[in-house]
Amino acid sequence: DAGVIQSPRHEVTEMGQEVTLRCKPISGHDYLFWYRQTMMRGLELLIYFNNNVPIDDSGMPEDRFSAKMPNASFSTLKIQPSEPRDSAVYFCASSAQGQPQHFGDGTRLSIL
Amino acid sequence: AQKITQTQPGMFVQEKEAVTLDCTYDTSDQSYGLFWYKQPSSGEMIFLIYQGSYDEQNATEGRYSLNFQKARKSANLVISASQLGDSAMYFCAMREATPGRRALTFGSGTRLQVQP
């Protein structure tokens, strides 16, 4: 079975550019989560969706960040404009109700 | 206050020996779940084991077991017969049952190094 698929795996871009991260959850999972991992803050939730509806976006740092889930098989996390402090590994995870979350391989983002 | 505390930044263990990674948690919910994830140097997050707050038995998955002590609010991971491939970061995480709080809260992690 296919796991959670994230793209790109690596992204290097210059400050001020728009960055779009993509995620395809496991089929049948109705929860989708975006996490960010940094050395300073560890793993922290950015936003999560249930049945494509955003439930908790309290972790989204600021208005530069936005996330969408237009359908059950696709989600995007967008940063516009990007800043060097956004450099991190961004994970997408999905789960079924009451089940463990399964993570994608992450996107390593570097903003120069 | 931190909800998940992992007090061991790093641990060493000899190959084939058992090791315990500590995790304590804080929640006012009666229903919650505790998870352990492994993150090898390649970076992916691998689910290892789950313990529900109402589970009477400690969870086990192969060489992994979870030593759940509810009164102490601890959920330690025990790895038996360590292998070189167990060298990785290990994260303890909690999911609370409160509606709207289905995401995981992670600890800071423990880096385990298995020595030959």
mmCIF file with all atom_site columns, C-alpha atoms in Angstrom, chain B residues 49-104:
data_model
loop_
_atom_site.group_PDB
_atom_site.id
_atom_site.type_symbol
_atom_site.label_atom_id
_atom_site.label_alt_id
_atom_site.label_comp_id
_atom_site.label_asym_id
_atom_site.label_entity_id
_atom_site.label_seq_id
_atom_site.pdbx_PDB_ins_code
_atom_site.Cartn_x
_atom_site.Cartn_y
_atom_site.Cartn_z
_atom_site.occupancy
_atom_site.B_iso_or_equiv
_atom_site.pdbx_formal_charge
_atom_site.auth_seq_id
_atom_site.auth_comp_id
_atom_site.auth_asym_id
_atom_site.auth_atom_id
_atom_site.pdbx_PDB_model_num
ATOM 1  C CA . ILE B 1 49  ? 3.745   1.504  19.158 1.00 0.00 ? 49  ILE B CA 1
ATOM 2  C CA . TYR B 1 50  ? 0.506   2.838  20.662 1.00 0.00 ? 50  TYR B CA 1
ATOM 3  C CA . GLN B 1 51  ? -1.013  2.725  24.149 1.00 0.00 ? 51  GLN B CA 1
ATOM 4  C CA . GLY B 1 52  ? -4.530  3.858  24.953 1.00 0.00 ? 52  GLY B CA 1
ATOM 5  C CA . SER B 1 53  ? -5.222  5.338  28.360 1.00 0.00 ? 53  SER B CA 1
ATOM 6  C CA . TYR B 1 54  ? -7.889  2.731  29.056 1.00 0.00 ? 54  TYR B CA 1
ATOM 7  C CA . ASP B 1 55  ? -5.813  -0.220 27.878 1.00 0.00 ? 55  ASP B CA 1
ATOM 8  C CA . GLU B 1 56  ? -5.185  -2.534 30.797 1.00 0.00 ? 56  GLU B CA 1
ATOM 9  C CA . GLN B 1 57  ? -2.318  -4.369 29.185 1.00 0.00 ? 57  GLN B CA 1
ATOM 10 C CA . ASN B 1 58  ? 0.973   -2.781 28.225 1.00 0.00 ? 58  ASN B CA 1
ATOM 11 C CA . ALA B 1 59  ? 1.311   -2.561 24.458 1.00 0.00 ? 59  ALA B CA 1
ATOM 12 C CA . THR B 1 60  ? 3.855   -4.743 22.683 1.00 0.00 ? 60  THR B CA 1
ATOM 13 C CA . GLU B 1 61  ? 5.009   -4.825 19.063 1.00 0.00 ? 61  GLU B CA 1
ATOM 14 C CA . GLY B 1 62  ? 7.802   -7.271 18.390 1.00 0.00 ? 62  GLY B CA 1
ATOM 15 C CA . ARG B 1 63  ? 10.901  -6.044 20.216 1.00 0.00 ? 63  ARG B CA 1
ATOM 16 C CA . TYR B 1 64  ? 9.111   -2.894 21.370 1.00 0.00 ? 64  TYR B CA 1
ATOM 17 C CA . SER B 1 65  ? 7.022   -2.681 24.502 1.00 0.00 ? 65  SER B CA 1
ATOM 18 C CA . LEU B 1 66  ? 5.515   0.245  26.309 1.00 0.00 ? 66  LEU B CA 1
ATOM 19 C CA . ASN B 1 67  ? 5.782   0.359  30.082 1.00 0.00 ? 67  ASN B CA 1
ATOM 20 C CA . PHE B 1 68  ? 2.610   2.306  30.886 1.00 0.00 ? 68  PHE B CA 1
ATOM 21 C CA . GLN B 1 69  ? 2.236   3.577  34.447 1.00 0.00 ? 69  GLN B CA 1
ATOM 22 C CA . LYS B 1 70  ? -0.904  5.670  34.459 1.00 0.00 ? 70  LYS B CA 1
ATOM 23 C CA . ALA B 1 71  ? -0.661  6.934  38.046 1.00 0.00 ? 71  ALA B CA 1
ATOM 24 C CA . ARG B 1 72  ? 2.857   8.174  37.390 1.00 0.00 ? 72  ARG B CA 1
ATOM 25 C CA . LYS B 1 73  ? 1.882   9.484  33.964 1.00 0.00 ? 73  LYS B CA 1
ATOM 26 C CA . SER B 1 74  ? 4.748   7.687  32.342 1.00 0.00 ? 74  SER B CA 1
ATOM 27 C CA . ALA B 1 75  ? 4.930   5.749  29.087 1.00 0.00 ? 75  ALA B CA 1
ATOM 28 C CA . ASN B 1 76  ? 8.445   4.418  28.704 1.00 0.00 ? 76  ASN B CA 1
ATOM 29 C CA . LEU B 1 77  ? 9.539   2.582  25.583 1.00 0.00 ? 77  LEU B CA 1
ATOM 30 C CA . VAL B 1 78  ? 11.490  -0.624 26.088 1.00 0.00 ? 78  VAL B CA 1
ATOM 31 C CA . ILE B 1 79  ? 13.509  -2.000 23.200 1.00 0.00 ? 79  ILE B CA 1
ATOM 32 C CA . SER B 1 80  ? 14.716  -5.545 23.770 1.00 0.00 ? 80  SER B CA 1
ATOM 33 C CA . ALA B 1 81  ? 17.718  -7.112 22.067 1.00 0.00 ? 81  ALA B CA 1
ATOM 34 C CA . SER B 1 82  ? 18.984  -3.853 20.544 1.00 0.00 ? 82  SER B CA 1
ATOM 35 C CA . GLN B 1 83  ? 20.227  -3.913 16.988 1.00 0.00 ? 83  GLN B CA 1
ATOM 36 C CA . LEU B 1 84  ? 22.544  -1.509 15.181 1.00 0.00 ? 84  LEU B CA 1
ATOM 37 C CA . GLY B 1 85  ? 19.575  -0.434 13.070 1.00 0.00 ? 85  GLY B CA 1
ATOM 38 C CA . ASP B 1 86  ? 17.822  0.827  16.192 1.00 0.00 ? 86  ASP B CA 1
ATOM 39 C CA . SER B 1 87  ? 20.179  3.808  16.278 1.00 0.00 ? 87  SER B CA 1
ATOM 40 C CA . ALA B 1 88  ? 17.870  6.776  15.717 1.00 0.00 ? 88  ALA B CA 1
ATOM 41 C CA . MET B 1 89  ? 15.903  9.561  17.381 1.00 0.00 ? 89  MET B CA 1
ATOM 42 C CA . TYR B 1 90  ? 12.872  8.366  19.310 1.00 0.00 ? 90  TYR B CA 1
ATOM 43 C CA . PHE B 1 91  ? 9.891   10.591 19.972 1.00 0.00 ? 91  PHE B CA 1
ATOM 44 C CA . CYS B 1 92  ? 7.127   10.116 22.488 1.00 0.00 ? 92  CYS B CA 1
ATOM 45 C CA . ALA B 1 93  ? 3.821   11.741 21.565 1.00 0.00 ? 93  ALA B CA 1
ATOM 46 C CA . MET B 1 94  ? 0.332   12.146 22.994 1.00 0.00 ? 94  MET B CA 1
ATOM 47 C CA . ARG B 1 95  ? -3.051  12.606 21.407 1.00 0.00 ? 95  ARG B CA 1
ATOM 48 C CA . GLU B 1 96  ? -5.806  13.923 23.622 1.00 0.00 ? 96  GLU B CA 1
ATOM 49 C CA . ALA B 1 97  ? -9.443  13.034 23.160 1.00 0.00 ? 97  ALA B CA 1
ATOM 50 C CA . THR B 1 98  ? -10.798 16.559 23.431 1.00 0.00 ? 98  THR B CA 1
ATOM 51 C CA . PRO B 1 99  ? -12.617 17.451 20.210 1.00 0.00 ? 99  PRO B CA 1
ATOM 52 C CA . GLY B 1 100 ? -10.494 19.699 18.060 1.00 0.00 ? 100 GLY B CA 1
ATOM 53 C CA . ARG B 1 101 ? -7.261  18.416 19.618 1.00 0.00 ? 101 ARG B CA 1
ATOM 54 C CA . ARG B 1 102 ? -6.593  15.339 17.542 1.00 0.00 ? 102 ARG B CA 1
ATOM 55 C CA . ALA B 1 103 ? -3.057  16.291 16.639 1.00 0.00 ? 103 ALA B CA 1
ATOM 56 C CA . LEU B 1 104 ? -0.007  14.826 18.317 1.00 0.00 ? 104 LEU B CA 1
#
